[in-house]
């Protein structure tokens, strides 16, 4: 590749990273400012992914489909894309994740011609809905999860559209926080636009487009070269999601040949009236992630890689639901299980490369209520790490966010400063990793005491179906979700549940350990 093409390739990556820094440093909510629950990317004028930051896999993998859906939607509505516009949306059946992931898209023009798009997704803590933080097992339709925003202009002629902003602010429990995060997303896109225009001006419009084509073609070639080193054939995987006393099956058939990957989810559970359905964007992102991890790191995740991937997800299933099925946890939990299913299939094709199952959940905690000091509504969201799966030659990592999430924890001090809770424990779960020649990573215990009445929702996994080991390794310890009442009574929650904490009650979350790899030394 020429020096100019390399300059364009690295510039696109670093512009995306810089957008992410701007977004995070400008955001109001701890979820974005502290946990970095956001992603940024650059796409060309056709909606092809050409550059992305190392942010959240479920965001990045769904952005190309979301942008192409948005372009199609705007064309059908007769909406013209003009300089100075910016669009906002969160409809999962268009944007590709869930309602909390508010997407903003800025078309980039150079000398009057559409040259690219800069875009970001950020998990807004609350977008309305039946429970604080907008994620709850109680939701039976999409509309119970919160405000649904189709693609609409957030900016026109470089000015915010006040009516759209007012609608968004009026459908959240924390309008000031929501507006602050939304403005941070706008700022990130504006900065990204400025940097992309500077790049094109430096190399010329013609050279920029030629470089993009070479970058994508080169990625496709690298993937196909690596495929020649991987066994060709067809393998199957199966795993389960927990819903009350039911197990929802996800099945995948993975075929690998010299041209690429073919994945079919035939036989997967039909969609349910609970928010475990994963829209196609999520399924695409999880599939892309699982397969990309098997390839060398220098191969970029862009449209050149996506060309080598074919996905069949039957409509009406939990991996491609039909609107208005609720989807909030499909983005969070079902995405994780899709990865596990594909890793099971890949473990047959590449037995010395695939790790055992990680904790298999984002271990989502949602809280909210009325703050006793301010009298205002508040909402809080975070994910909690768990044990990483053991790998050939190495133990699993303790207390880590795995696979489809790539966020940090929220510091205890930040939570206690803003919300009426105090933490009682935050530690690793000793012995929770699966045994093996290489042990699974340990899960986490995180417990907090309510200082006021709090509505709580948990959305987790692996409380019944433990993270599996490989090659004789043991399963990781299951997750646990408990409430210890002030008077001493202990209530065991389901992995997906809602509960009210009264003042003095304690919530205890124990996340699963990772699976072990290989038979323990000294065993038969």
Short mmCIF file of C-alpha atoms in Angstrom, two decimals:
data_model
loop_
_atom_site.label_atom_id
_atom_site.label_comp_id
_atom_site.label_asym_id
_atom_site.label_seq_id
_atom_site.Cartn_x
_atom_site.Cartn_y
_atom_site.Cartn_z
CA UNK A 1 0.00 0.00 0.00
CA UNK A 2 1.24 3.50 -0.77
CA UNK A 3 2.28 5.95 1.91
CA UNK A 4 -0.78 8.11 1.16
CA UNK A 5 -3.15 5.19 1.63
CA UNK A 6 -1.48 4.39 4.96
CA UNK A 7 -1.85 8.02 6.03
CA UNK A 8 -5.58 7.92 5.20
CA UNK A 9 -6.04 4.56 6.95
CA UNK A 10 -4.41 5.65 10.20
CA UNK A 11 -6.01 9.09 10.07
CA UNK A 12 -9.49 7.57 9.93
CA UNK A 13 -8.73 5.44 12.97
CA UNK A 14 -7.29 8.29 14.99
CA UNK A 15 -10.07 10.72 14.06
CA UNK A 16 -12.53 8.14 15.39
CA UNK A 17 -10.54 7.84 18.61
CA UNK A 18 -10.36 11.62 18.98
CA UNK A 19 -14.12 11.84 18.52
CA UNK A 20 -14.50 9.38 21.39
CA UNK A 21 -12.25 11.43 23.66
CA UNK A 22 -14.25 14.57 22.93
CA UNK A 23 -17.55 12.79 23.59
CA UNK A 24 -16.46 11.24 26.86
CA UNK A 25 -14.86 14.40 28.26
CA UNK A 26 -17.94 16.48 27.38
CA UNK A 27 -20.60 14.09 28.66
CA UNK A 28 -22.65 14.70 31.80
CA UNK A 29 -23.62 11.17 32.87
CA UNK A 30 -21.24 8.86 34.76
CA UNK A 31 -22.24 6.13 32.32
CA UNK A 32 -20.45 7.90 29.48
CA UNK A 33 -17.98 10.09 31.37
CA UNK A 34 -16.73 7.33 33.70
CA UNK A 35 -17.67 4.06 32.00
CA UNK A 36 -17.03 5.15 28.38
CA UNK A 37 -20.29 3.60 27.15
CA UNK A 38 -20.08 5.15 23.70
CA UNK A 39 -18.60 4.47 20.26
CA UNK A 40 -17.51 6.54 17.27
CA UNK A 41 -16.96 5.65 13.63
CA UNK A 42 -16.49 7.06 10.15
CA UNK A 43 -18.36 5.71 7.14
CA UNK A 44 -18.11 6.64 3.48
CA UNK A 45 -20.85 8.24 1.42
CA UNK A 46 -22.35 4.80 0.67
CA UNK A 47 -22.57 3.91 4.38
CA UNK A 48 -19.56 1.58 4.40
CA UNK A 49 -17.53 1.41 7.59
CA UNK A 50 -14.05 2.82 6.89
CA UNK A 51 -12.73 3.77 10.33
CA UNK A 52 -13.69 3.10 13.93
CA UNK A 53 -12.36 3.60 17.43
CA UNK A 54 -11.72 0.67 19.75
CA UNK A 55 -14.96 1.21 21.63
CA UNK A 56 -18.01 -1.03 22.18
CA UNK A 57 -18.24 -4.07 19.85
CA UNK A 58 -22.04 -4.11 19.82
CA UNK A 59 -22.09 -0.43 18.80
CA UNK A 60 -19.40 -0.56 16.13
CA UNK A 61 -20.67 -3.75 14.53
CA UNK A 62 -24.19 -2.37 14.15
CA UNK A 63 -23.34 1.14 12.88
CA UNK A 64 -22.96 0.27 9.16
CA UNK A 65 -26.35 -1.44 9.04
CA UNK A 66 -27.87 1.41 11.06
CA UNK A 67 -26.51 4.07 8.72
CA UNK A 68 -27.64 2.25 5.59
CA UNK A 69 -31.10 1.80 7.15
CA UNK A 70 -31.13 5.52 7.96
CA UNK A 71 -30.16 6.51 4.41
CA UNK A 72 -32.92 4.28 3.03
CA UNK A 73 -35.45 5.70 5.51
CA UNK A 74 -34.60 9.29 4.58
CA UNK A 75 -34.83 8.52 0.86
CA UNK A 76 -38.26 6.95 1.34
CA UNK A 77 -39.40 10.03 3.26
CA UNK A 78 -37.97 12.37 0.65
CA UNK A 79 -35.65 14.01 3.19
CA UNK A 80 -32.67 15.73 1.58
CA UNK A 81 -29.29 15.39 3.26
CA UNK A 82 -27.65 18.81 3.20
CA UNK A 83 -24.55 20.52 4.61
CA UNK A 84 -25.13 21.57 8.22
CA UNK A 85 -27.51 18.66 8.96
CA UNK A 86 -27.19 16.17 11.78
CA UNK A 87 -29.59 13.30 12.38
CA UNK A 88 -30.60 11.56 15.58
CA UNK A 89 -32.35 8.22 16.04
CA UNK A 90 -32.68 5.32 18.45
CA UNK A 91 -35.32 3.07 16.85
CA UNK A 92 -33.63 -0.35 17.26
CA UNK A 93 -35.21 -1.70 14.10
CA UNK A 94 -33.39 1.03 12.16
CA UNK A 95 -30.36 1.96 14.28
CA UNK A 96 -29.57 -1.65 15.18
CA UNK A 97 -29.19 -1.87 18.98
CA UNK A 98 -31.63 -0.70 21.68
CA UNK A 99 -33.43 2.51 22.65
CA UNK A 100 -30.80 3.66 25.14
CA UNK A 101 -28.20 3.77 22.37
CA UNK A 102 -28.94 7.17 20.90
CA UNK A 103 -27.23 7.52 17.52
CA UNK A 104 -26.19 10.82 15.95
CA UNK A 105 -25.04 11.04 12.33
CA UNK A 106 -23.36 13.98 10.61
CA UNK A 107 -22.96 14.02 6.83
CA UNK A 108 -19.56 15.39 5.79
CA UNK A 109 -19.45 17.52 2.67
CA UNK A 110 -16.35 18.63 0.78
CA UNK A 111 -16.76 21.42 -1.77
CA UNK A 112 -20.48 20.72 -1.91
CA UNK A 113 -20.13 16.96 -2.44
CA UNK A 114 -21.09 14.31 0.12
CA UNK A 115 -17.81 12.70 1.13
CA UNK A 116 -18.50 10.67 4.27
CA UNK A 117 -20.49 10.37 7.48
CA UNK A 118 -19.24 10.67 11.04
CA UNK A 119 -21.40 8.94 13.62
CA UNK A 120 -21.54 7.95 17.25
CA UNK A 121 -23.67 5.91 19.60
CA UNK A 122 -23.90 6.70 23.27
CA UNK A 123 -25.88 4.83 25.90
CA UNK A 124 -28.22 7.47 27.31
CA UNK A 125 -29.01 6.39 30.87
CA UNK A 126 -32.75 6.99 30.64
CA UNK A 127 -35.05 7.35 27.63
CA UNK A 128 -38.32 6.89 29.49
CA UNK A 129 -40.18 3.61 29.68
CA UNK A 130 -41.68 1.51 32.42
CA UNK A 131 -38.72 1.53 34.83
CA UNK A 132 -35.79 3.86 35.58
CA UNK A 133 -32.93 3.50 33.10
CA UNK A 134 -35.36 2.08 30.52
CA UNK A 135 -34.23 -1.55 30.78
CA UNK A 136 -36.60 -3.93 32.55
CA UNK A 137 -37.81 -7.49 32.22
CA UNK A 138 -41.33 -6.09 32.69
CA UNK A 139 -41.39 -4.58 29.20
CA UNK A 140 -43.53 -6.59 26.78
CA UNK A 141 -43.41 -4.20 23.80
CA UNK A 142 -40.87 -1.75 22.45
CA UNK A 143 -42.97 1.22 23.56
CA UNK A 144 -42.75 0.17 27.19
CA UNK A 145 -38.97 0.52 26.94
CA UNK A 146 -39.00 4.23 26.20
CA UNK A 147 -39.17 6.93 23.56
CA UNK A 148 -38.74 5.62 20.00
CA UNK A 149 -37.00 8.13 17.71
CA UNK A 150 -36.95 7.49 13.95
CA UNK A 151 -34.26 9.28 11.92
CA UNK A 152 -34.94 12.99 12.27
CA UNK A 153 -32.90 16.15 11.92
CA UNK A 154 -31.28 17.16 15.19
CA UNK A 155 -29.42 19.99 13.45
CA UNK A 156 -30.33 21.96 10.36
CA UNK A 157 -28.08 24.65 8.88
CA UNK A 158 -25.76 23.99 11.84
CA UNK A 159 -28.40 24.91 14.43
CA UNK A 160 -30.07 22.52 16.86
CA UNK A 161 -33.73 21.84 16.08
CA UNK A 162 -35.27 22.94 19.37
CA UNK A 163 -38.53 21.01 18.92
CA UNK A 164 -36.65 17.72 18.55
CA UNK A 165 -34.47 18.48 21.56
CA UNK A 166 -37.57 19.33 23.62
CA UNK A 167 -39.26 16.03 22.70
CA UNK A 168 -36.19 14.07 23.81
CA UNK A 169 -35.86 16.05 27.06
CA UNK A 170 -39.56 15.59 27.84
CA UNK A 171 -39.31 11.80 27.71
CA UNK A 172 -36.54 11.20 30.22
CA UNK A 173 -36.35 11.23 34.00
CA UNK A 174 -33.17 13.35 33.88
CA UNK A 175 -33.54 16.02 31.20
CA UNK A 176 -30.43 18.00 32.17
CA UNK A 177 -28.21 14.92 32.02
CA UNK A 178 -29.77 13.77 28.76
CA UNK A 179 -29.27 17.16 27.13
CA UNK A 180 -25.66 17.29 28.33
CA UNK A 181 -24.91 13.87 26.84
CA UNK A 182 -26.70 14.74 23.60
CA UNK A 183 -24.67 17.92 23.22
CA UNK A 184 -21.50 15.89 23.81
CA UNK A 185 -22.51 13.61 20.94
CA UNK A 186 -23.09 16.63 18.72
CA UNK A 187 -19.69 18.07 19.65
CA UNK A 188 -17.94 14.79 18.87
CA UNK A 189 -19.47 14.65 15.40
CA UNK A 190 -18.63 18.27 14.65
CA UNK A 191 -15.04 17.67 15.57
CA UNK A 192 -14.97 14.49 13.48
CA UNK A 193 -16.38 16.38 10.51
CA UNK A 194 -13.69 19.06 10.84
CA UNK A 195 -10.89 16.47 10.93
CA UNK A 196 -12.24 14.48 7.96
CA UNK A 197 -12.53 17.65 5.87
CA UNK A 198 -8.94 18.56 6.78
CA UNK A 199 -7.80 15.07 5.73
CA UNK A 200 -9.59 15.25 2.37
CA UNK A 201 -8.24 18.75 1.78
CA UNK A 202 -4.74 17.44 2.41
CA UNK A 203 -4.90 14.50 -0.03
CA UNK A 204 -7.70 15.65 -2.41
CA UNK A 205 -11.22 14.27 -2.83
CA UNK A 206 -10.15 11.90 -5.61
CA UNK A 207 -7.21 10.44 -3.70
CA UNK A 208 -9.30 10.06 -0.54
CA UNK A 209 -11.90 7.94 -2.33
CA UNK A 210 -9.23 5.88 -4.07
CA UNK A 211 -7.50 5.29 -0.74
CA UNK A 212 -10.75 4.14 0.86
CA UNK A 213 -11.29 1.59 -1.90
CA UNK A 214 -7.74 0.29 -1.49
CA UNK A 215 -8.14 0.05 2.30
CA UNK A 216 -11.31 -2.00 1.96
CA UNK A 217 -9.96 -4.21 -0.82
CA UNK A 218 -6.78 -4.81 1.16
CA UNK A 219 -8.78 -5.89 4.21
CA UNK A 220 -10.81 -8.35 2.15
CA UNK A 221 -7.60 -9.79 0.69
CA UNK A 222 -6.03 -10.17 4.14
CA UNK A 223 -9.10 -11.99 5.45
CA UNK A 224 -9.14 -14.41 2.54
CA UNK A 225 -5.41 -15.02 2.96
CA UNK A 226 -5.97 -15.95 6.62
CA UNK A 227 -8.90 -18.18 5.67
CA UNK A 228 -6.48 -20.38 3.74
CA UNK A 229 -4.75 -21.12 7.07
CA UNK A 230 -7.99 -22.09 8.86
CA UNK A 231 -9.71 -25.47 8.50
CA UNK A 232 -12.62 -25.34 6.08
CA UNK A 233 -15.88 -27.05 6.91
CA UNK A 234 -19.13 -26.68 8.84
CA UNK A 235 -19.56 -26.69 12.61
CA UNK A 236 -22.45 -26.17 15.01
CA UNK A 237 -22.94 -24.45 18.34
CA UNK A 238 -25.80 -24.20 20.83
CA UNK A 239 -26.32 -22.31 24.08
CA UNK A 240 -29.13 -20.86 26.16
CA UNK A 241 -30.60 -17.71 27.67
CA UNK A 242 -32.47 -17.78 30.97
CA UNK A 243 -36.04 -16.48 31.11
CA UNK A 244 -37.81 -17.35 34.37
CA UNK A 245 -37.83 -21.17 34.40
CA UNK A 246 -37.32 -21.45 30.63
CA UNK A 247 -34.15 -21.80 28.59
CA UNK A 248 -34.24 -20.03 25.22
CA UNK A 249 -32.04 -21.80 22.70
CA UNK A 250 -29.71 -20.10 20.23
CA UNK A 251 -28.34 -22.35 17.50
CA UNK A 252 -25.73 -21.48 14.92
CA UNK A 253 -24.25 -23.28 11.93
CA UNK A 254 -20.87 -21.89 10.92
CA UNK A 255 -19.31 -22.67 7.56
CA UNK A 256 -15.82 -21.54 6.59
CA UNK A 257 -14.38 -21.64 3.09
CA UNK A 258 -11.80 -19.74 1.09
CA UNK A 259 -14.24 -16.93 0.30
CA UNK A 260 -15.47 -16.21 3.80
CA UNK A 261 -17.79 -17.14 6.64
CA UNK A 262 -21.41 -18.26 6.37
CA UNK A 263 -23.48 -18.23 9.56
CA UNK A 264 -27.06 -19.47 9.93
CA UNK A 265 -29.18 -19.22 13.05
CA UNK A 266 -31.85 -21.65 11.86
CA UNK A 267 -33.44 -23.45 14.79
CA UNK A 268 -33.10 -20.52 17.18
CA UNK A 269 -35.96 -19.70 19.57
CA UNK A 270 -38.90 -17.67 18.30
CA UNK A 271 -39.09 -14.07 19.51
CA UNK A 272 -40.53 -13.56 22.98
CA UNK A 273 -42.65 -10.87 24.63
CA UNK A 274 -39.75 -10.01 26.92
CA UNK A 275 -36.77 -7.79 26.04
CA UNK A 276 -34.34 -10.61 25.18
CA UNK A 277 -34.81 -10.20 21.44
CA UNK A 278 -31.71 -9.03 19.56
CA UNK A 279 -32.36 -6.96 16.45
CA UNK A 280 -30.40 -7.84 13.33
CA UNK A 281 -27.81 -5.14 14.00
CA UNK A 282 -26.94 -6.75 17.33
CA UNK A 283 -26.75 -10.23 15.80
CA UNK A 284 -24.52 -8.88 13.05
CA UNK A 285 -22.27 -7.13 15.57
CA UNK A 286 -21.93 -10.21 17.80
CA UNK A 287 -21.23 -12.49 14.84
CA UNK A 288 -18.69 -10.07 13.41
CA UNK A 289 -16.94 -9.77 16.77
CA UNK A 290 -16.71 -13.52 17.37
CA UNK A 291 -15.21 -14.22 13.96
CA UNK A 292 -12.91 -11.19 13.99
CA UNK A 293 -11.29 -12.37 17.25
CA UNK A 294 -10.00 -15.44 15.43
CA UNK A 295 -8.04 -13.34 12.94
CA UNK A 296 -4.84 -11.31 13.37
CA UNK A 297 -5.30 -7.97 15.12
CA UNK A 298 -3.85 -6.00 12.20
CA UNK A 299 -6.88 -6.91 10.05
CA UNK A 300 -9.21 -3.96 10.41
CA UNK A 301 -12.90 -4.22 11.21
CA UNK A 302 -14.32 -2.36 8.24
CA UNK A 303 -16.51 -3.02 5.26
CA UNK A 304 -13.72 -5.02 3.67
CA UNK A 305 -14.08 -7.55 6.46
CA UNK A 306 -17.88 -7.46 6.35
CA UNK A 307 -17.78 -8.47 2.66
CA UNK A 308 -16.53 -11.90 3.69
CA UNK A 309 -19.44 -12.55 6.06
CA UNK A 310 -22.90 -13.89 5.24
CA UNK A 311 -25.53 -14.09 8.02
CA UNK A 312 -28.93 -15.78 7.91
CA UNK A 313 -31.05 -14.86 10.93
CA UNK A 314 -34.66 -16.03 10.43
CA UNK A 315 -37.17 -13.19 10.98
CA UNK A 316 -39.37 -13.63 14.02
CA UNK A 317 -36.65 -15.22 16.15
CA UNK A 318 -34.78 -13.83 19.15
CA UNK A 319 -31.86 -13.03 16.82
CA UNK A 320 -34.00 -11.08 14.32
CA UNK A 321 -37.35 -10.09 15.88
CA UNK A 322 -40.24 -8.34 14.21
CA UNK A 323 -41.30 -4.93 15.52
CA UNK A 324 -42.65 -4.11 18.13
CA UNK A 325 -40.93 -6.89 20.12
CA UNK A 326 -38.98 -5.44 23.08
CA UNK A 327 -35.22 -5.56 22.63
CA UNK A 328 -33.40 -3.77 25.47
CA UNK A 329 -31.60 -6.86 26.79
CA UNK A 330 -31.03 -8.39 23.38
CA UNK A 331 -28.33 -5.79 22.96
CA UNK A 332 -26.90 -6.65 26.39
CA UNK A 333 -27.40 -10.36 27.04
CA UNK A 334 -28.39 -12.08 23.81
CA UNK A 335 -25.37 -10.55 22.09
CA UNK A 336 -23.14 -12.25 24.67
CA UNK A 337 -24.78 -15.61 24.10
CA UNK A 338 -24.42 -15.34 20.33
CA UNK A 339 -20.68 -14.99 20.90
CA UNK A 340 -20.68 -18.08 23.14
CA UNK A 341 -22.58 -20.10 20.54
CA UNK A 342 -20.14 -19.15 17.80
CA UNK A 343 -17.16 -19.80 20.06
CA UNK A 344 -18.51 -23.30 20.65
CA UNK A 345 -18.61 -23.85 16.89
CA UNK A 346 -15.17 -22.28 16.42
CA UNK A 347 -13.72 -24.44 19.21
CA UNK A 348 -14.30 -27.45 16.96
CA UNK A 349 -12.59 -25.80 14.00
CA UNK A 350 -9.76 -24.14 15.96
CA UNK A 351 -9.41 -26.11 19.21
CA UNK A 352 -6.12 -24.52 20.24
CA UNK A 353 -7.27 -20.92 19.83
CA UNK A 354 -10.78 -20.55 21.30
CA UNK A 355 -11.16 -19.76 25.01
CA UNK A 356 -13.66 -21.26 27.42
CA UNK A 357 -16.83 -19.31 28.12
CA UNK A 358 -16.49 -16.03 29.94
CA UNK A 359 -19.08 -14.97 32.52
CA UNK A 360 -21.54 -14.53 29.67
CA UNK A 361 -23.37 -11.42 30.84
CA UNK A 362 -23.06 -7.66 31.04
CA UNK A 363 -24.56 -7.99 34.55
CA UNK A 364 -26.71 -4.91 34.15
CA UNK A 365 -27.81 -2.86 37.16
CA UNK A 366 -30.50 -0.21 36.78
CA UNK A 367 -31.60 1.99 39.68
CA UNK A 368 -33.72 5.07 40.17
CA UNK A 369 -36.12 6.98 42.35
CA UNK A 370 -36.55 10.39 43.93
CA UNK A 371 -33.40 11.78 45.51
CA UNK A 372 -34.19 12.67 49.16
CA UNK A 373 -31.94 15.75 49.11
CA UNK A 374 -32.95 17.32 45.79
CA UNK A 375 -36.48 15.99 45.36
CA UNK A 376 -35.63 15.25 41.72
CA UNK A 377 -35.94 12.00 39.81
CA UNK A 378 -32.69 10.14 39.18
CA UNK A 379 -31.64 7.08 37.23
CA UNK A 380 -28.41 5.09 37.15
CA UNK A 381 -27.07 2.37 34.90
CA UNK A 382 -23.92 0.30 34.83
CA UNK A 383 -22.59 -3.08 33.84
CA UNK A 384 -20.45 -5.19 36.16
CA UNK A 385 -17.54 -7.37 35.09
CA UNK A 386 -17.09 -11.08 35.70
CA UNK A 387 -14.64 -13.88 35.08
CA UNK A 388 -12.95 -14.23 31.72
CA UNK A 389 -12.71 -17.69 30.17
CA UNK A 390 -9.41 -19.53 30.44
CA UNK A 391 -7.34 -19.79 27.27
CA UNK A 392 -4.84 -22.32 25.96
CA UNK A 393 -1.73 -21.57 27.99
CA UNK A 394 -3.21 -18.87 30.19
CA UNK A 395 -5.70 -18.44 33.07
CA UNK A 396 -8.83 -16.40 32.53
CA UNK A 397 -8.73 -12.74 33.56
CA UNK A 398 -10.39 -11.88 36.88
CA UNK A 399 -13.18 -9.32 37.10
CA UNK A 400 -13.27 -8.11 33.51
CA UNK A 401 -15.87 -6.89 31.05
CA UNK A 402 -15.89 -9.50 28.30
CA UNK A 403 -16.80 -9.66 24.64
CA UNK A 404 -19.66 -7.39 23.55
CA UNK A 405 -19.10 -4.83 26.27
CA UNK A 406 -15.85 -2.92 26.50
CA UNK A 407 -16.66 -0.47 29.25
CA UNK A 408 -15.15 0.42 32.61
CA UNK A 409 -16.77 0.24 36.03
CA UNK A 410 -18.31 3.30 37.66
CA UNK A 411 -16.08 4.29 40.58
CA UNK A 412 -17.70 3.71 43.96
CA UNK A 413 -16.93 7.30 44.97
CA UNK A 414 -18.83 8.69 41.97
CA UNK A 415 -21.92 6.60 42.66
CA UNK A 416 -21.99 7.48 46.35
CA UNK A 417 -21.54 11.17 45.54
CA UNK A 418 -24.49 11.42 43.15
CA UNK A 419 -26.96 8.80 44.38
CA UNK A 420 -28.48 7.75 47.75
CA UNK A 421 -26.47 4.52 48.20
CA UNK A 422 -23.40 3.39 50.10
CA UNK A 423 -21.25 0.44 49.05
CA UNK A 424 -20.75 -2.49 51.39
CA UNK A 425 -18.42 -4.62 49.22
CA UNK A 426 -16.55 -4.61 45.95
CA UNK A 427 -14.26 -7.59 45.52
CA UNK A 428 -13.37 -10.64 43.48
CA UNK A 429 -15.24 -13.89 44.17
CA UNK A 430 -12.44 -16.17 45.28
CA UNK A 431 -12.69 -19.65 43.72
CA UNK A 432 -15.48 -18.73 41.28
CA UNK A 433 -13.42 -19.50 38.17
CA UNK A 434 -13.78 -22.96 36.64
CA UNK A 435 -11.02 -25.43 37.48
CA UNK A 436 -8.65 -26.64 34.82
CA UNK A 437 -5.08 -26.78 33.71
CA UNK A 438 -5.73 -23.08 33.25
CA UNK A 439 -8.43 -21.79 35.58
CA UNK A 440 -11.26 -19.47 34.65
CA UNK A 441 -11.24 -15.87 35.82
CA UNK A 442 -13.00 -14.93 39.04
CA UNK A 443 -16.30 -13.09 39.12
CA UNK A 444 -17.10 -9.97 41.14
CA UNK A 445 -19.19 -9.24 44.23
CA UNK A 446 -20.59 -5.72 44.30
CA UNK A 447 -23.09 -4.83 47.02
CA UNK A 448 -24.70 -1.57 48.07
CA UNK A 449 -27.06 -0.35 50.76
CA UNK A 450 -30.00 1.92 49.96
CA UNK A 451 -30.13 5.24 51.82
CA UNK A 452 -33.60 5.94 50.47
CA UNK A 453 -36.36 4.10 48.64
CA UNK A 454 -34.94 2.85 45.32
CA UNK A 455 -36.44 1.03 42.34
CA UNK A 456 -33.99 -1.60 41.09
CA UNK A 457 -33.88 -3.79 38.00
CA UNK A 458 -31.23 -6.41 37.31
CA UNK A 459 -30.61 -7.98 33.93
CA UNK A 460 -28.10 -10.79 34.07
CA UNK A 461 -27.37 -14.33 32.99
CA UNK A 462 -25.63 -17.58 33.95
CA UNK A 463 -27.43 -18.08 37.26
CA UNK A 464 -28.63 -21.48 36.03
CA UNK A 465 -26.56 -22.32 32.96
CA UNK A 466 -22.98 -21.90 34.13
CA UNK A 467 -20.17 -20.65 31.86
CA UNK A 468 -18.79 -23.76 30.22
CA UNK A 469 -15.22 -25.02 30.30
CA UNK A 470 -13.32 -26.50 27.38
CA UNK A 471 -11.07 -29.54 26.90
CA UNK A 472 -11.95 -30.96 30.31
CA UNK A 473 -11.98 -27.63 32.15
CA UNK A 474 -14.68 -27.02 34.74
CA UNK A 475 -17.61 -24.64 34.51
CA UNK A 476 -17.46 -21.24 36.17
CA UNK A 477 -19.51 -20.52 39.31
CA UNK A 478 -23.04 -19.24 38.59
CA UNK A 479 -24.15 -15.67 39.18
CA UNK A 480 -26.27 -14.66 42.17
CA UNK A 481 -28.55 -11.69 42.77
CA UNK A 482 -29.71 -11.13 46.35
CA UNK A 483 -31.55 -8.57 48.45
CA UNK A 484 -30.85 -8.51 52.18
CA UNK A 485 -33.66 -6.64 53.92
CA UNK A 486 -32.84 -4.28 56.75
CA UNK A 487 -34.46 -6.66 59.22
CA UNK A 488 -32.25 -9.55 58.04
CA UNK A 489 -34.41 -11.47 55.56
CA UNK A 490 -32.59 -12.56 52.36
CA UNK A 491 -34.49 -12.59 49.08
CA UNK A 492 -32.98 -14.41 46.10
CA UNK A 493 -33.71 -12.65 42.82
CA UNK A 494 -33.95 -14.17 39.38
CA UNK A 495 -31.21 -13.26 36.93
CA UNK A 496 -33.72 -10.83 35.40
CA UNK A 497 -35.86 -9.18 38.02
CA UNK A 498 -37.22 -5.97 39.51
CA UNK A 499 -37.39 -5.10 43.18
CA UNK A 500 -37.88 -2.11 45.49
CA UNK A 501 -35.18 -1.43 48.06
CA UNK A 502 -36.35 0.35 51.19
CA UNK A 503 -33.96 2.42 53.22
CA UNK A 504 -31.44 0.07 54.87
CA UNK A 505 -31.89 -2.80 52.39
CA UNK A 506 -28.78 -4.18 50.67
CA UNK A 507 -28.47 -5.41 47.07
CA UNK A 508 -25.78 -8.04 46.46
CA UNK A 509 -24.66 -8.92 42.93
CA UNK A 510 -22.24 -11.81 42.43
CA UNK A 511 -21.21 -12.28 38.83
CA UNK A 512 -20.25 -15.60 37.27
CA UNK A 513 -16.73 -16.92 36.94
CA UNK A 514 -15.19 -17.94 33.64
CA UNK A 515 -14.88 -21.51 32.47
CA UNK A 516 -11.63 -23.46 32.89
CA UNK A 517 -9.51 -24.83 30.06
CA UNK A 518 -7.94 -28.31 30.00
CA UNK A 519 -8.04 -31.06 32.58
CA UNK A 520 -6.52 -30.09 35.92
CA UNK A 521 -3.02 -31.43 36.39
CA UNK A 522 -3.06 -34.75 38.23
CA UNK A 523 -6.61 -35.65 37.11
CA UNK A 524 -7.35 -38.78 35.11
#
